[in-house]
mmCIF file of N, CA and C in Angstrom:
data_model
loop_
_atom_site.group_PDB
_atom_site.id
_atom_site.type_symbol
_atom_site.label_atom_id
_atom_site.label_comp_id
_atom_site.label_asym_id
_atom_site.label_seq_id
_atom_site.Cartn_x
_atom_site.Cartn_y
_atom_site.Cartn_z
ATOM 1 N N LEU K 16 -2.794 6.432 -6.856
ATOM 2 C CA LEU K 16 -3.518 5.379 -7.538
ATOM 3 C C LEU K 16 -2.602 4.489 -8.358
ATOM 4 N N ALA K 17 -1.498 5.011 -8.858
ATOM 5 C CA ALA K 17 -0.617 4.205 -9.694
ATOM 6 C C ALA K 17 -0.060 3.013 -8.931
ATOM 7 N N GLY K 18 0.218 3.175 -7.647
ATOM 8 C CA GLY K 18 0.734 2.079 -6.843
ATOM 9 C C GLY K 18 -0.258 0.950 -6.686
ATOM 10 N N PHE K 19 -1.532 1.277 -6.765
ATOM 11 C CA PHE K 19 -2.570 0.258 -6.651
ATOM 12 C C PHE K 19 -2.639 -0.599 -7.908
ATOM 13 N N GLY K 20 -2.288 -0.084 -9.037
ATOM 14 C CA GLY K 20 -2.401 -0.833 -10.280
ATOM 15 C C GLY K 20 -3.499 -0.280 -11.162
ATOM 16 N N TYR K 21 -3.706 1.013 -11.060
ATOM 17 C CA TYR K 21 -4.749 1.682 -11.842
ATOM 18 C C TYR K 21 -4.510 1.539 -13.350
ATOM 19 N N SER K 22 -3.265 1.647 -13.783
ATOM 20 C CA SER K 22 -2.956 1.580 -15.222
ATOM 21 C C SER K 22 -3.376 0.257 -15.862
ATOM 22 N N PRO K 23 -3.101 -0.900 -15.243
ATOM 23 C CA PRO K 23 -3.576 -2.156 -15.839
ATOM 24 C C PRO K 23 -5.100 -2.263 -15.902
ATOM 25 N N ILE K 24 -5.796 -1.641 -14.946
ATOM 26 C CA ILE K 24 -7.259 -1.657 -14.978
ATOM 27 C C ILE K 24 -7.758 -0.836 -16.157
ATOM 28 N N VAL K 25 -7.186 0.334 -16.360
ATOM 29 C CA VAL K 25 -7.574 1.181 -17.496
ATOM 30 C C VAL K 25 -7.253 0.477 -18.812
ATOM 31 N N ALA K 26 -6.078 -0.135 -18.896
ATOM 32 C CA ALA K 26 -5.704 -0.872 -20.109
ATOM 33 C C ALA K 26 -6.695 -2.001 -20.366
ATOM 34 N N ALA K 27 -7.057 -2.735 -19.320
ATOM 35 C CA ALA K 27 -8.000 -3.846 -19.458
ATOM 36 C C ALA K 27 -9.354 -3.354 -19.944
ATOM 37 N N ALA K 28 -9.790 -2.201 -19.462
ATOM 38 C CA ALA K 28 -11.068 -1.638 -19.904
ATOM 39 C C ALA K 28 -11.053 -1.314 -21.397
ATOM 40 N N CYS K 29 -9.859 -1.141 -21.948
ATOM 41 C CA CYS K 29 -9.694 -0.914 -23.394
ATOM 42 C C CYS K 29 -9.407 -2.214 -24.137
ATOM 43 N N GLY K 30 -9.417 -3.337 -23.410
ATOM 44 C CA GLY K 30 -9.150 -4.630 -24.030
ATOM 45 C C GLY K 30 -7.679 -4.905 -24.259
ATOM 46 N N THR K 31 -6.822 -4.223 -23.509
ATOM 47 C CA THR K 31 -5.382 -4.382 -23.678
ATOM 48 C C THR K 31 -4.770 -5.087 -22.471
ATOM 49 N N PRO K 32 -4.282 -6.311 -22.645
ATOM 50 C CA PRO K 32 -3.643 -7.015 -21.539
ATOM 51 C C PRO K 32 -2.296 -6.376 -21.195
ATOM 52 N N THR K 33 -1.852 -6.591 -19.966
ATOM 53 C CA THR K 33 -0.609 -5.997 -19.473
ATOM 54 C C THR K 33 0.432 -7.072 -19.201
ATOM 55 N N ALA K 34 1.650 -6.815 -19.648
ATOM 56 C CA ALA K 34 2.814 -7.594 -19.239
ATOM 57 C C ALA K 34 3.666 -6.632 -18.428
ATOM 58 N N ALA K 35 3.969 -7.001 -17.186
ATOM 59 C CA ALA K 35 4.686 -6.078 -16.312
ATOM 60 C C ALA K 35 5.653 -6.833 -15.418
ATOM 61 N N LEU K 36 6.643 -6.104 -14.928
ATOM 62 C CA LEU K 36 7.548 -6.657 -13.921
ATOM 63 C C LEU K 36 6.829 -6.684 -12.582
ATOM 64 N N ASP K 37 7.222 -7.620 -11.749
ATOM 65 C CA ASP K 37 6.617 -7.771 -10.430
ATOM 66 C C ASP K 37 6.869 -6.523 -9.592
ATOM 67 N N ALA K 38 5.789 -5.867 -9.170
ATOM 68 C CA ALA K 38 5.880 -4.684 -8.321
ATOM 69 C C ALA K 38 4.636 -4.639 -7.438
ATOM 70 N N PRO K 39 4.776 -4.139 -6.222
ATOM 71 C CA PRO K 39 3.614 -4.068 -5.337
ATOM 72 C C PRO K 39 2.456 -3.313 -5.994
ATOM 73 N N GLY K 40 1.278 -3.780 -5.757
ATOM 74 C CA GLY K 40 0.093 -3.146 -6.327
ATOM 75 C C GLY K 40 -0.186 -3.649 -7.726
ATOM 76 N N VAL K 41 0.754 -3.459 -8.603
ATOM 77 C CA VAL K 41 0.580 -3.881 -9.992
ATOM 78 C C VAL K 41 0.457 -5.398 -10.091
ATOM 79 N N SER K 42 1.345 -6.109 -9.438
ATOM 80 C CA SER K 42 1.315 -7.571 -9.540
ATOM 81 C C SER K 42 0.052 -8.152 -8.912
ATOM 82 N N VAL K 43 -0.439 -7.546 -7.845
ATOM 83 C CA VAL K 43 -1.677 -8.027 -7.227
ATOM 84 C C VAL K 43 -2.844 -7.871 -8.195
ATOM 85 N N VAL K 44 -2.956 -6.701 -8.793
ATOM 86 C CA VAL K 44 -4.055 -6.433 -9.728
ATOM 87 C C VAL K 44 -3.971 -7.362 -10.930
ATOM 88 N N ILE K 45 -2.797 -7.519 -11.488
ATOM 89 C CA ILE K 45 -2.644 -8.345 -12.685
ATOM 90 C C ILE K 45 -2.875 -9.821 -12.362
ATOM 91 N N ASN K 46 -2.274 -10.313 -11.292
ATOM 92 C CA ASN K 46 -2.416 -11.733 -10.953
ATOM 93 C C ASN K 46 -3.815 -12.088 -10.478
ATOM 94 N N GLU K 47 -4.339 -11.347 -9.527
ATOM 95 C CA GLU K 47 -5.613 -11.708 -8.922
ATOM 96 C C GLU K 47 -6.809 -11.404 -9.806
ATOM 97 N N LEU K 48 -6.691 -10.401 -10.665
ATOM 98 C CA LEU K 48 -7.819 -10.027 -11.501
ATOM 99 C C LEU K 48 -7.673 -10.492 -12.943
ATOM 100 N N GLY K 49 -6.560 -11.121 -13.252
ATOM 101 C CA GLY K 49 -6.371 -11.678 -14.582
ATOM 102 C C GLY K 49 -6.233 -10.649 -15.684
ATOM 103 N N PHE K 50 -5.512 -9.572 -15.417
ATOM 104 C CA PHE K 50 -5.347 -8.511 -16.406
ATOM 105 C C PHE K 50 -4.106 -8.666 -17.268
ATOM 106 N N GLY K 51 -3.384 -9.773 -17.128
ATOM 107 C CA GLY K 51 -2.185 -9.989 -17.928
ATOM 108 C C GLY K 51 -1.242 -10.945 -17.238
ATOM 109 N N LEU K 52 0.045 -10.740 -17.466
ATOM 110 C CA LEU K 52 1.067 -11.632 -16.919
ATOM 111 C C LEU K 52 2.171 -10.828 -16.238
ATOM 112 N N ILE K 53 2.723 -11.410 -15.187
ATOM 113 C CA ILE K 53 3.828 -10.797 -14.449
ATOM 114 C C ILE K 53 5.129 -11.510 -14.814
ATOM 115 N N ALA K 54 6.125 -10.720 -15.163
ATOM 116 C CA ALA K 54 7.455 -11.259 -15.477
ATOM 117 C C ALA K 54 8.344 -11.176 -14.248
ATOM 118 N N LYS K 55 9.178 -12.205 -14.080
ATOM 119 C CA LYS K 55 10.115 -12.242 -12.947
ATOM 120 C C LYS K 55 11.250 -11.238 -13.129
ATOM 121 N N ASP K 56 11.680 -11.065 -14.374
ATOM 122 C CA ASP K 56 12.784 -10.165 -14.677
ATOM 123 C C ASP K 56 12.681 -9.778 -16.150
ATOM 124 N N LEU K 57 13.634 -8.980 -16.614
ATOM 125 C CA LEU K 57 13.579 -8.513 -18.007
ATOM 126 C C LEU K 57 13.692 -9.657 -19.012
ATOM 127 N N ASN K 58 14.448 -10.691 -18.667
ATOM 128 C CA ASN K 58 14.559 -11.832 -19.566
ATOM 129 C C ASN K 58 13.219 -12.557 -19.713
ATOM 130 N N ASP K 59 12.463 -12.617 -18.637
ATOM 131 C CA ASP K 59 11.162 -13.268 -18.638
ATOM 132 C C ASP K 59 10.096 -12.412 -19.344
ATOM 133 N N MET K 60 10.329 -11.109 -19.408
ATOM 134 C CA MET K 60 9.352 -10.202 -20.027
ATOM 135 C C MET K 60 9.076 -10.577 -21.478
ATOM 136 N N LYS K 61 10.107 -10.929 -22.203
ATOM 137 C CA LYS K 61 9.949 -11.300 -23.612
ATOM 138 C C LYS K 61 8.978 -12.472 -23.760
ATOM 139 N N SER K 62 9.122 -13.493 -22.940
ATOM 140 C CA SER K 62 8.240 -14.659 -23.051
ATOM 141 C C SER K 62 6.807 -14.317 -22.650
ATOM 142 N N LYS K 63 6.631 -13.421 -21.684
ATOM 143 C CA LYS K 63 5.281 -13.016 -21.271
ATOM 144 C C LYS K 63 4.585 -12.237 -22.387
ATOM 145 N N ILE K 64 5.319 -11.351 -23.028
ATOM 146 C CA ILE K 64 4.747 -10.590 -24.147
ATOM 147 C C ILE K 64 4.385 -11.532 -25.287
ATOM 148 N N GLU K 65 5.281 -12.465 -25.601
ATOM 149 C CA GLU K 65 5.003 -13.430 -26.669
ATOM 150 C C GLU K 65 3.788 -14.294 -26.341
ATOM 151 N N GLU K 66 3.661 -14.682 -25.076
ATOM 152 C CA GLU K 66 2.517 -15.501 -24.659
ATOM 153 C C GLU K 66 1.200 -14.742 -24.874
ATOM 154 N N ILE K 67 1.186 -13.479 -24.531
ATOM 155 C CA ILE K 67 -0.014 -12.673 -24.746
ATOM 156 C C ILE K 67 -0.288 -12.498 -26.234
ATOM 157 N N LEU K 68 0.748 -12.175 -27.006
ATOM 158 C CA LEU K 68 0.559 -11.922 -28.437
ATOM 159 C C LEU K 68 0.162 -13.175 -29.216
ATOM 160 N N THR K 69 0.565 -14.345 -28.724
ATOM 161 C CA THR K 69 0.224 -15.598 -29.397
ATOM 162 C C THR K 69 -1.282 -15.829 -29.435
ATOM 163 N N ASP K 70 -1.977 -15.404 -28.382
ATOM 164 C CA ASP K 70 -3.431 -15.570 -28.333
ATOM 165 C C ASP K 70 -4.071 -14.246 -27.900
ATOM 166 N N TYR K 71 -3.734 -13.194 -28.637
ATOM 167 C CA TYR K 71 -4.124 -11.845 -28.245
ATOM 168 C C TYR K 71 -5.630 -11.667 -28.132
ATOM 169 N N ASP K 72 -6.386 -12.211 -29.081
ATOM 170 C CA ASP K 72 -7.841 -12.020 -29.044
ATOM 171 C C ASP K 72 -8.455 -12.596 -27.768
ATOM 172 N N LYS K 73 -7.990 -13.770 -27.358
ATOM 173 C CA LYS K 73 -8.477 -14.377 -26.118
ATOM 174 C C LYS K 73 -8.123 -13.506 -24.920
ATOM 175 N N TRP K 74 -6.878 -13.062 -24.863
ATOM 176 C CA TRP K 74 -6.440 -12.206 -23.766
ATOM 177 C C TRP K 74 -7.226 -10.899 -23.739
ATOM 178 N N SER K 75 -7.402 -10.306 -24.901
ATOM 179 C CA SER K 75 -8.115 -9.033 -24.988
ATOM 180 C C SER K 75 -9.536 -9.166 -24.454
ATOM 181 N N GLN K 76 -10.230 -10.192 -24.882
ATOM 182 C CA GLN K 76 -11.605 -10.425 -24.427
ATOM 183 C C GLN K 76 -11.643 -10.680 -22.923
ATOM 184 N N ARG K 77 -10.725 -11.491 -22.443
ATOM 185 C CA ARG K 77 -10.701 -11.841 -21.023
ATOM 186 C C ARG K 77 -10.436 -10.630 -20.128
ATOM 187 N N VAL K 78 -9.437 -9.826 -20.486
ATOM 188 C CA VAL K 78 -9.130 -8.675 -19.631
ATOM 189 C C VAL K 78 -10.258 -7.651 -19.667
ATOM 190 N N TYR K 79 -10.873 -7.494 -20.835
ATOM 191 C CA TYR K 79 -12.001 -6.561 -20.926
ATOM 192 C C TYR K 79 -13.153 -7.018 -20.029
ATOM 193 N N GLU K 80 -13.509 -8.287 -20.117
ATOM 194 C CA GLU K 80 -14.596 -8.819 -19.294
ATOM 195 C C GLU K 80 -14.266 -8.694 -17.802
ATOM 196 N N ASN K 81 -13.020 -8.945 -17.436
ATOM 197 C CA ASN K 81 -12.606 -8.813 -16.032
ATOM 198 C C ASN K 81 -12.672 -7.362 -15.554
ATOM 199 N N SER K 82 -12.464 -6.420 -16.465
ATOM 200 C CA SER K 82 -12.473 -5.006 -16.082
ATOM 201 C C SER K 82 -13.874 -4.491 -15.785
ATOM 202 N N LEU K 83 -14.900 -5.190 -16.232
ATOM 203 C CA LEU K 83 -16.267 -4.700 -16.063
ATOM 204 C C LEU K 83 -16.708 -4.639 -14.604
ATOM 205 N N GLN K 84 -15.966 -5.291 -13.724
ATOM 206 C CA GLN K 84 -16.306 -5.223 -12.301
ATOM 207 C C GLN K 84 -15.918 -3.880 -11.690
ATOM 208 N N PHE K 85 -15.186 -3.055 -12.450
ATOM 209 C CA PHE K 85 -14.778 -1.738 -11.974
ATOM 210 C C PHE K 85 -15.528 -0.660 -12.743
ATOM 211 N N SER K 86 -16.136 0.240 -12.013
ATOM 212 C CA SER K 86 -16.740 1.421 -12.631
ATOM 213 C C SER K 86 -16.852 2.494 -11.567
ATOM 214 N N TRP K 87 -16.963 3.735 -11.993
ATOM 215 C CA TRP K 87 -17.105 4.825 -11.027
ATOM 216 C C TRP K 87 -18.418 4.675 -10.270
ATOM 217 N N ASP K 88 -19.486 4.214 -10.940
ATOM 218 C CA ASP K 88 -20.774 4.039 -10.268
ATOM 219 C C ASP K 88 -20.687 2.985 -9.171
ATOM 220 N N ILE K 89 -20.062 1.854 -9.471
ATOM 221 C CA ILE K 89 -19.909 0.798 -8.464
ATOM 222 C C ILE K 89 -19.056 1.306 -7.304
ATOM 223 N N SER K 90 -17.958 1.985 -7.611
ATOM 224 C CA SER K 90 -17.092 2.527 -6.557
ATOM 225 C C SER K 90 -17.835 3.537 -5.692
ATOM 226 N N ALA K 91 -18.590 4.433 -6.318
ATOM 227 C CA ALA K 91 -19.340 5.436 -5.561
ATOM 228 C C ALA K 91 -20.386 4.780 -4.665
ATOM 229 N N ASP K 92 -21.079 3.769 -5.178
ATOM 230 C CA ASP K 92 -22.073 3.057 -4.367
ATOM 231 C C ASP K 92 -21.434 2.394 -3.157
ATOM 232 N N LYS K 93 -20.303 1.758 -3.368
ATOM 233 C CA LYS K 93 -19.617 1.091 -2.253
ATOM 234 C C LYS K 93 -19.150 2.097 -1.206
ATOM 235 N N TRP K 94 -18.588 3.232 -1.655
ATOM 236 C CA TRP K 94 -18.144 4.257 -0.710
ATOM 237 C C TRP K 94 -19.332 4.838 0.043
ATOM 238 N N GLU K 95 -20.425 5.066 -0.649
ATOM 239 C CA GLU K 95 -21.610 5.617 0.009
ATOM 240 C C GLU K 95 -22.111 4.674 1.109
ATOM 241 N N LYS K 96 -22.194 3.385 0.804
ATOM 242 C CA LYS K 96 -22.626 2.398 1.800
ATOM 243 C C LYS K 96 -21.654 2.351 2.972
ATOM 244 N N PHE K 97 -20.367 2.407 2.674
ATOM 245 C CA PHE K 97 -19.343 2.376 3.717
ATOM 246 C C PHE K 97 -19.485 3.578 4.651
ATOM 247 N N ILE K 98 -19.611 4.757 4.079
ATOM 248 C CA ILE K 98 -19.727 5.981 4.881
ATOM 249 C C ILE K 98 -21.018 5.968 5.693
ATOM 250 N N LYS K 99 -22.124 5.569 5.064
ATOM 251 C CA LYS K 99 -23.398 5.527 5.773
ATOM 252 C C LYS K 99 -23.379 4.510 6.925
ATOM 253 N N SER K 100 -22.587 3.469 6.798
ATOM 254 C CA SER K 100 -22.518 2.491 7.879
ATOM 255 C C SER K 100 -21.926 3.107 9.150
ATOM 256 N N PHE K 101 -21.094 4.123 9.003
ATOM 257 C CA PHE K 101 -20.524 4.799 10.158
ATOM 258 C C PHE K 101 -21.443 5.915 10.667
ATOM 259 N N LEU K 102 -22.190 6.499 9.744
ATOM 260 C CA LEU K 102 -23.074 7.600 10.126
ATOM 261 C C LEU K 102 -24.425 7.108 10.603
ATOM 262 N N LYS K 103 -24.725 5.846 10.297
ATOM 263 C CA LYS K 103 -26.004 5.231 10.654
ATOM 264 C C LYS K 103 -27.168 6.029 10.102
ATOM 265 N N VAL K 104 -27.046 6.409 8.831
ATOM 266 C CA VAL K 104 -28.083 7.199 8.135
ATOM 267 C C VAL K 104 -29.129 6.256 7.576
#
């Protein structure tokens, strides 16, 4: 799950935005779901952290709201529908 970007989702659910280096899985979750900012390299990391901290309340609210699309209930419902589509139940 870590390769998928599970940690930024959990952080977002706590209202904590993520600043991270570009890595498969993590960068997709952060960029596409708006959970924070991706740094190109370590030098860029400082500016990404500062950008988040400059308007932390806005970032915190945004990442939390974006995280609400993920829940165990929603995931279980989707998996159940997926499995039933093959079983034709």
